[in-house]
Amino acid sequence: MEVRLRRVYDPVSSGDGRRILVDRVWPRGLSKEKARLDEWEKDVAPSTELRKWYGHDVDRFGEFTRRYEAELDDPERAAALDRLREFAGQGPVTLLTATKDIDHSQAAVLASRLRGG
């Protein structure tokens, strides 16, 4: 299963495969045409409460991951995660986020989950 991580603001690459935005909020200043998305799976994103609590504080990433993993068991998020698994089973996918530090983002947690980690 080939799962990649990229910022949604990065240029499109021919190797991206299916491009899927996994943020709940649309990226600031980006047009839909420029984003060139295949899907927007906002239902798989962390809750607003968790996202605000985390605030991209790297020191909180471990706890964020634990809480987000628990949220992924919620039926709505679990169904969205299943859709991501289905897409990844069909070919390469690139999970996109507006976050600057993609290694400490929900996209990284999702990629790990999809890769079986």
PDB file of N, CA and C in Angstrom, residues 22 24 26 39 43 54 56 59 75 99 109:
ATOM      1  N   VAL A  22      -7.213  15.703   3.970  1.00  0.00           N
ATOM      2  CA  VAL A  22      -7.710  15.088   5.203  1.00  0.00           C
ATOM      3  C   VAL A  22      -7.876  16.119   6.320  1.00  0.00           C
ATOM      4  N   ARG A  24     -10.223  19.144   8.163  1.00  0.00           N
ATOM      5  CA  ARG A  24     -11.638  19.477   8.325  1.00  0.00           C
ATOM      6  C   ARG A  24     -11.958  20.835   7.711  1.00  0.00           C
ATOM      7  N   TRP A  26     -11.089  23.996   5.000  1.00  0.00           N
ATOM      8  CA  TRP A  26     -10.475  24.225   3.694  1.00  0.00           C
ATOM      9  C   TRP A  26      -9.214  25.069   3.872  1.00  0.00           C
ATOM     10  N   GLU A  39     -10.417  13.847  -3.719  1.00  0.00           N
ATOM     11  CA  GLU A  39     -11.365  13.658  -2.612  1.00  0.00           C
ATOM     12  C   GLU A  39     -11.045  14.670  -1.515  1.00  0.00           C
ATOM     13  N   ASP A  43     -14.433  14.102   7.066  1.00  0.00           N
ATOM     14  CA  ASP A  43     -14.996  13.316   8.161  1.00  0.00           C
ATOM     15  C   ASP A  43     -13.943  12.499   8.906  1.00  0.00           C
ATOM     16  N   TYR A  54      -4.641  20.580  20.517  1.00  0.00           N
ATOM     17  CA  TYR A  54      -3.305  20.238  20.036  1.00  0.00           C
ATOM     18  C   TYR A  54      -2.536  21.492  19.604  1.00  0.00           C
ATOM     19  N   HIS A  56      -0.909  22.203  17.153  1.00  0.00           N
ATOM     20  CA  HIS A  56       0.358  21.872  16.484  1.00  0.00           C
ATOM     21  C   HIS A  56       1.566  22.032  17.412  1.00  0.00           C
ATOM     22  N   ASP A  59       5.175  18.983  21.409  1.00  0.00           N
ATOM     23  CA  ASP A  59       5.264  18.322  22.716  1.00  0.00           C
ATOM     24  C   ASP A  59       3.976  17.574  23.060  1.00  0.00           C
ATOM     25  N   PRO A  75     -17.989   5.935  14.645  1.00  0.00           N
ATOM     26  CA  PRO A  75     -18.522   5.373  13.394  1.00  0.00           C
ATOM     27  C   PRO A  75     -18.328   6.242  12.152  1.00  0.00           C
ATOM     28  N   THR A  99      -1.184  21.739   7.092  1.00  0.00           N
ATOM     29  CA  THR A  99      -0.241  21.845   8.200  1.00  0.00           C
ATOM     30  C   THR A  99       1.196  21.940   7.706  1.00  0.00           C
ATOM     31  N   VAL A 109      -0.633  10.469  11.278  1.00  0.00           N
ATOM     32  CA  VAL A 109      -1.311   9.418  12.055  1.00  0.00           C
ATOM     33  C   VAL A 109      -2.109   8.528  11.109  1.00  0.00           C
TER      34      VAL A 109
END
